[in-house]
Amino acid sequence: INSDHSVRRLNKGPDRPIFDQEYRAQMLAGLEAVDYVLVFDEETPHEILRQLQPDVLVKGGTYRDDEIVGREVVLEYGGRVKALGVTPGVSTTEIVRRLRDAETEAISIPLAQTAERRAA
């Protein structure tokens, strides 16, 4: 996975990464199909892929198979590349939106109630 520093360099947004690299690595390592999780700081995983030669390179989210960074490296030695697609309601963008909405709601309701009390 991309290191926290690498994610920031990729300009994914001011709030990224939402989950730090240790948490993201632990989530992936907990999957039965995952043998190893490595955190890399480079812009691309090309060198790590050349060294490790995983059987399968998997990417989630909105990527298509032909858009996955490192695809050509994995295919070159006979590995497979797979995009998992999107799970509705499970995305970092959606998590950020929900948190912002909840924060706005939590802040605005007490302020509105305070204004009503003052008017009464």
mmCIF file with all atom_site columns, C-alpha atoms in Angstrom:
data_model
loop_
_atom_site.group_PDB
_atom_site.id
_atom_site.type_symbol
_atom_site.label_atom_id
_atom_site.label_alt_id
_atom_site.label_comp_id
_atom_site.label_asym_id
_atom_site.label_entity_id
_atom_site.label_seq_id
_atom_site.pdbx_PDB_ins_code
_atom_site.Cartn_x
_atom_site.Cartn_y
_atom_site.Cartn_z
_atom_site.occupancy
_atom_site.B_iso_or_equiv
_atom_site.pdbx_formal_charge
_atom_site.auth_seq_id
_atom_site.auth_comp_id
_atom_site.auth_asym_id
_atom_site.auth_atom_id
_atom_site.pdbx_PDB_model_num
ATOM 1   C CA . ILE A 1 1   ? 0.000   0.000   0.000   1.00 0.00 ? 1   ILE A CA 1
ATOM 2   C CA . ASN A 1 2   ? 1.037   3.613   -0.431  1.00 0.00 ? 2   ASN A CA 1
ATOM 3   C CA . SER A 1 3   ? 2.653   5.146   2.640   1.00 0.00 ? 3   SER A CA 1
ATOM 4   C CA . ASP A 1 4   ? 0.895   8.103   4.228   1.00 0.00 ? 4   ASP A CA 1
ATOM 5   C CA . HIS A 1 5   ? 3.575   10.356  2.744   1.00 0.00 ? 5   HIS A CA 1
ATOM 6   C CA . SER A 1 6   ? 3.053   8.832   -0.706  1.00 0.00 ? 6   SER A CA 1
ATOM 7   C CA . VAL A 1 7   ? -0.728  9.355   -0.482  1.00 0.00 ? 7   VAL A CA 1
ATOM 8   C CA . ARG A 1 8   ? -0.205  13.038  0.330   1.00 0.00 ? 8   ARG A CA 1
ATOM 9   C CA . ARG A 1 9   ? 2.174   13.392  -2.630  1.00 0.00 ? 9   ARG A CA 1
ATOM 10  C CA . LEU A 1 10  ? -0.489  11.903  -4.911  1.00 0.00 ? 10  LEU A CA 1
ATOM 11  C CA . ASN A 1 11  ? -2.747  14.878  -4.035  1.00 0.00 ? 11  ASN A CA 1
ATOM 12  C CA . LYS A 1 12  ? -5.776  12.790  -3.147  1.00 0.00 ? 12  LYS A CA 1
ATOM 13  C CA . GLY A 1 13  ? -7.115  15.672  -1.074  1.00 0.00 ? 13  GLY A CA 1
ATOM 14  C CA . PRO A 1 14  ? -6.317  17.629  2.063   1.00 0.00 ? 14  PRO A CA 1
ATOM 15  C CA . ASP A 1 15  ? -7.980  15.064  4.333   1.00 0.00 ? 15  ASP A CA 1
ATOM 16  C CA . ARG A 1 16  ? -6.084  12.067  2.959   1.00 0.00 ? 16  ARG A CA 1
ATOM 17  C CA . PRO A 1 17  ? -5.172  9.568   4.040   1.00 0.00 ? 17  PRO A CA 1
ATOM 18  C CA . ILE A 1 18  ? -8.198  9.107   6.276   1.00 0.00 ? 18  ILE A CA 1
ATOM 19  C CA . PHE A 1 19  ? -6.781  5.905   7.735   1.00 0.00 ? 19  PHE A CA 1
ATOM 20  C CA . ASP A 1 20  ? -3.059  5.798   8.478   1.00 0.00 ? 20  ASP A CA 1
ATOM 21  C CA . GLN A 1 21  ? -0.787  3.294   6.772   1.00 0.00 ? 21  GLN A CA 1
ATOM 22  C CA . GLU A 1 22  ? -0.642  0.965   9.770   1.00 0.00 ? 22  GLU A CA 1
ATOM 23  C CA . TYR A 1 23  ? -4.433  0.718   9.968   1.00 0.00 ? 23  TYR A CA 1
ATOM 24  C CA . ARG A 1 24  ? -4.771  0.185   6.205   1.00 0.00 ? 24  ARG A CA 1
ATOM 25  C CA . ALA A 1 25  ? -2.057  -2.485  6.284   1.00 0.00 ? 25  ALA A CA 1
ATOM 26  C CA . GLN A 1 26  ? -3.760  -4.293  9.183   1.00 0.00 ? 26  GLN A CA 1
ATOM 27  C CA . MET A 1 27  ? -7.124  -4.273  7.388   1.00 0.00 ? 27  MET A CA 1
ATOM 28  C CA . LEU A 1 28  ? -5.611  -5.870  4.293   1.00 0.00 ? 28  LEU A CA 1
ATOM 29  C CA . ALA A 1 29  ? -3.443  -8.301  6.254   1.00 0.00 ? 29  ALA A CA 1
ATOM 30  C CA . GLY A 1 30  ? -6.598  -9.588  7.933   1.00 0.00 ? 30  GLY A CA 1
ATOM 31  C CA . LEU A 1 31  ? -7.965  -10.866 4.627   1.00 0.00 ? 31  LEU A CA 1
ATOM 32  C CA . GLU A 1 32  ? -7.511  -14.596 4.153   1.00 0.00 ? 32  GLU A CA 1
ATOM 33  C CA . ALA A 1 33  ? -6.459  -14.212 0.507   1.00 0.00 ? 33  ALA A CA 1
ATOM 34  C CA . VAL A 1 34  ? -3.654  -11.765 1.366   1.00 0.00 ? 34  VAL A CA 1
ATOM 35  C CA . ASP A 1 35  ? -0.206  -13.229 1.992   1.00 0.00 ? 35  ASP A CA 1
ATOM 36  C CA . TYR A 1 36  ? 1.790   -10.021 2.482   1.00 0.00 ? 36  TYR A CA 1
ATOM 37  C CA . VAL A 1 37  ? 1.153   -6.306  2.841   1.00 0.00 ? 37  VAL A CA 1
ATOM 38  C CA . LEU A 1 38  ? 3.993   -3.890  2.207   1.00 0.00 ? 38  LEU A CA 1
ATOM 39  C CA . VAL A 1 39  ? 4.007   -0.142  2.685   1.00 0.00 ? 39  VAL A CA 1
ATOM 40  C CA . PHE A 1 40  ? 5.934   1.716   -0.022  1.00 0.00 ? 40  PHE A CA 1
ATOM 41  C CA . ASP A 1 41  ? 6.928   5.357   -0.213  1.00 0.00 ? 41  ASP A CA 1
ATOM 42  C CA . GLU A 1 42  ? 7.728   5.518   -3.928  1.00 0.00 ? 42  GLU A CA 1
ATOM 43  C CA . GLU A 1 43  ? 5.378   7.119   -6.446  1.00 0.00 ? 43  GLU A CA 1
ATOM 44  C CA . THR A 1 44  ? 4.652   3.718   -8.013  1.00 0.00 ? 44  THR A CA 1
ATOM 45  C CA . PRO A 1 45  ? 4.877   0.100   -6.832  1.00 0.00 ? 45  PRO A CA 1
ATOM 46  C CA . HIS A 1 46  ? 6.876   -0.974  -9.915  1.00 0.00 ? 46  HIS A CA 1
ATOM 47  C CA . GLU A 1 47  ? 10.140  -1.857  -8.141  1.00 0.00 ? 47  GLU A CA 1
ATOM 48  C CA . ILE A 1 48  ? 8.411   -3.787  -5.348  1.00 0.00 ? 48  ILE A CA 1
ATOM 49  C CA . LEU A 1 49  ? 6.322   -5.684  -7.902  1.00 0.00 ? 49  LEU A CA 1
ATOM 50  C CA . ARG A 1 50  ? 9.453   -6.621  -9.868  1.00 0.00 ? 50  ARG A CA 1
ATOM 51  C CA . GLN A 1 51  ? 11.120  -7.919  -6.710  1.00 0.00 ? 51  GLN A CA 1
ATOM 52  C CA . LEU A 1 52  ? 8.165   -9.791  -5.190  1.00 0.00 ? 52  LEU A CA 1
ATOM 53  C CA . GLN A 1 53  ? 6.320   -10.871 -8.335  1.00 0.00 ? 53  GLN A CA 1
ATOM 54  C CA . PRO A 1 54  ? 2.926   -11.411 -6.707  1.00 0.00 ? 54  PRO A CA 1
ATOM 55  C CA . ASP A 1 55  ? 0.554   -13.857 -8.392  1.00 0.00 ? 55  ASP A CA 1
ATOM 56  C CA . VAL A 1 56  ? -2.220  -11.266 -8.377  1.00 0.00 ? 56  VAL A CA 1
ATOM 57  C CA . LEU A 1 57  ? -2.224  -7.470  -8.140  1.00 0.00 ? 57  LEU A CA 1
ATOM 58  C CA . VAL A 1 58  ? -5.592  -6.244  -6.864  1.00 0.00 ? 58  VAL A CA 1
ATOM 59  C CA . LYS A 1 59  ? -6.919  -2.695  -6.719  1.00 0.00 ? 59  LYS A CA 1
ATOM 60  C CA . GLY A 1 60  ? -10.258 -1.606  -5.330  1.00 0.00 ? 60  GLY A CA 1
ATOM 61  C CA . GLY A 1 61  ? -12.386 1.402   -6.034  1.00 0.00 ? 61  GLY A CA 1
ATOM 62  C CA . THR A 1 62  ? -13.233 2.920   -9.361  1.00 0.00 ? 62  THR A CA 1
ATOM 63  C CA . TYR A 1 63  ? -10.222 1.612   -11.288 1.00 0.00 ? 63  TYR A CA 1
ATOM 64  C CA . ARG A 1 64  ? -10.504 -0.576  -14.370 1.00 0.00 ? 64  ARG A CA 1
ATOM 65  C CA . ASP A 1 65  ? -8.003  -3.410  -14.887 1.00 0.00 ? 65  ASP A CA 1
ATOM 66  C CA . ASP A 1 66  ? -6.194  -1.404  -17.589 1.00 0.00 ? 66  ASP A CA 1
ATOM 67  C CA . GLU A 1 67  ? -5.772  1.628   -15.264 1.00 0.00 ? 67  GLU A CA 1
ATOM 68  C CA . ILE A 1 68  ? -4.015  -0.128  -12.389 1.00 0.00 ? 68  ILE A CA 1
ATOM 69  C CA . VAL A 1 69  ? -0.527  1.220   -11.749 1.00 0.00 ? 69  VAL A CA 1
ATOM 70  C CA . GLY A 1 70  ? 1.977   -1.618  -12.011 1.00 0.00 ? 70  GLY A CA 1
ATOM 71  C CA . ARG A 1 71  ? -0.244  -3.637  -14.317 1.00 0.00 ? 71  ARG A CA 1
ATOM 72  C CA . GLU A 1 72  ? 2.364   -3.924  -17.066 1.00 0.00 ? 72  GLU A CA 1
ATOM 73  C CA . VAL A 1 73  ? 5.006   -5.164  -14.598 1.00 0.00 ? 73  VAL A CA 1
ATOM 74  C CA . VAL A 1 74  ? 2.761   -7.938  -13.261 1.00 0.00 ? 74  VAL A CA 1
ATOM 75  C CA . LEU A 1 75  ? 1.543   -9.037  -16.692 1.00 0.00 ? 75  LEU A CA 1
ATOM 76  C CA . GLU A 1 76  ? 5.139   -9.103  -17.970 1.00 0.00 ? 76  GLU A CA 1
ATOM 77  C CA . TYR A 1 77  ? 6.080   -12.010 -15.673 1.00 0.00 ? 77  TYR A CA 1
ATOM 78  C CA . GLY A 1 78  ? 2.730   -13.789 -16.059 1.00 0.00 ? 78  GLY A CA 1
ATOM 79  C CA . GLY A 1 79  ? 0.836   -12.492 -13.023 1.00 0.00 ? 79  GLY A CA 1
ATOM 80  C CA . ARG A 1 80  ? -2.791  -11.403 -13.042 1.00 0.00 ? 80  ARG A CA 1
ATOM 81  C CA . VAL A 1 81  ? -4.310  -7.967  -12.441 1.00 0.00 ? 81  VAL A CA 1
ATOM 82  C CA . LYS A 1 82  ? -7.803  -7.464  -11.056 1.00 0.00 ? 82  LYS A CA 1
ATOM 83  C CA . ALA A 1 83  ? -9.918  -4.438  -10.187 1.00 0.00 ? 83  ALA A CA 1
ATOM 84  C CA . LEU A 1 84  ? -12.509 -5.253  -7.530  1.00 0.00 ? 84  LEU A CA 1
ATOM 85  C CA . GLY A 1 85  ? -14.869 -2.419  -8.332  1.00 0.00 ? 85  GLY A CA 1
ATOM 86  C CA . VAL A 1 86  ? -16.897 -0.355  -5.917  1.00 0.00 ? 86  VAL A CA 1
ATOM 87  C CA . THR A 1 87  ? -18.887 -1.564  -2.925  1.00 0.00 ? 87  THR A CA 1
ATOM 88  C CA . PRO A 1 88  ? -21.868 0.807   -2.597  1.00 0.00 ? 88  PRO A CA 1
ATOM 89  C CA . GLY A 1 89  ? -21.550 3.046   0.441   1.00 0.00 ? 89  GLY A CA 1
ATOM 90  C CA . VAL A 1 90  ? -17.960 1.991   1.156   1.00 0.00 ? 90  VAL A CA 1
ATOM 91  C CA . SER A 1 91  ? -15.496 4.560   -0.123  1.00 0.00 ? 91  SER A CA 1
ATOM 92  C CA . THR A 1 92  ? -13.129 7.047   1.421   1.00 0.00 ? 92  THR A CA 1
ATOM 93  C CA . THR A 1 93  ? -14.912 9.890   -0.363  1.00 0.00 ? 93  THR A CA 1
ATOM 94  C CA . GLU A 1 94  ? -18.240 8.721   1.097   1.00 0.00 ? 94  GLU A CA 1
ATOM 95  C CA . ILE A 1 95  ? -16.746 8.376   4.597   1.00 0.00 ? 95  ILE A CA 1
ATOM 96  C CA . VAL A 1 96  ? -15.388 11.938  4.425   1.00 0.00 ? 96  VAL A CA 1
ATOM 97  C CA . ARG A 1 97  ? -18.761 13.237  3.199   1.00 0.00 ? 97  ARG A CA 1
ATOM 98  C CA . ARG A 1 98  ? -20.637 11.495  6.019   1.00 0.00 ? 98  ARG A CA 1
ATOM 99  C CA . LEU A 1 99  ? -18.229 12.795  8.649   1.00 0.00 ? 99  LEU A CA 1
ATOM 100 C CA . ARG A 1 100 ? -18.526 16.344  7.341   1.00 0.00 ? 100 ARG A CA 1
ATOM 101 C CA . ASP A 1 101 ? -22.322 16.093  7.208   1.00 0.00 ? 101 ASP A CA 1
ATOM 102 C CA . ALA A 1 102 ? -22.431 14.723  10.764  1.00 0.00 ? 102 ALA A CA 1
ATOM 103 C CA . GLU A 1 103 ? -20.073 17.425  12.000  1.00 0.00 ? 103 GLU A CA 1
ATOM 104 C CA . THR A 1 104 ? -22.128 20.164  10.341  1.00 0.00 ? 104 THR A CA 1
ATOM 105 C CA . GLU A 1 105 ? -25.358 18.715  11.745  1.00 0.00 ? 105 GLU A CA 1
ATOM 106 C CA . ALA A 1 106 ? -23.893 18.364  15.244  1.00 0.00 ? 106 ALA A CA 1
ATOM 107 C CA . ILE A 1 107 ? -22.720 21.962  15.198  1.00 0.00 ? 107 ILE A CA 1
ATOM 108 C CA . SER A 1 108 ? -25.772 23.548  13.572  1.00 0.00 ? 108 SER A CA 1
ATOM 109 C CA . ILE A 1 109 ? -28.489 21.913  15.697  1.00 0.00 ? 109 ILE A CA 1
ATOM 110 C CA . PRO A 1 110 ? -27.236 23.209  19.057  1.00 0.00 ? 110 PRO A CA 1
ATOM 111 C CA . LEU A 1 111 ? -26.768 26.672  17.569  1.00 0.00 ? 111 LEU A CA 1
ATOM 112 C CA . ALA A 1 112 ? -30.313 26.649  16.206  1.00 0.00 ? 112 ALA A CA 1
ATOM 113 C CA . GLN A 1 113 ? -31.707 25.460  19.545  1.00 0.00 ? 113 GLN A CA 1
ATOM 114 C CA . THR A 1 114 ? -29.768 28.177  21.359  1.00 0.00 ? 114 THR A CA 1
ATOM 115 C CA . ALA A 1 115 ? -31.234 30.823  19.065  1.00 0.00 ? 115 ALA A CA 1
ATOM 116 C CA . GLU A 1 116 ? -34.759 29.483  19.669  1.00 0.00 ? 116 GLU A CA 1
ATOM 117 C CA . ARG A 1 117 ? -34.272 29.566  23.439  1.00 0.00 ? 117 ARG A CA 1
ATOM 118 C CA . ARG A 1 118 ? -33.090 33.161  23.301  1.00 0.00 ? 118 ARG A CA 1
ATOM 119 C CA . ALA A 1 119 ? -36.125 34.170  21.257  1.00 0.00 ? 119 ALA A CA 1
ATOM 120 C CA . ALA A 1 120 ? -38.531 32.540  23.740  1.00 0.00 ? 120 ALA A CA 1
#
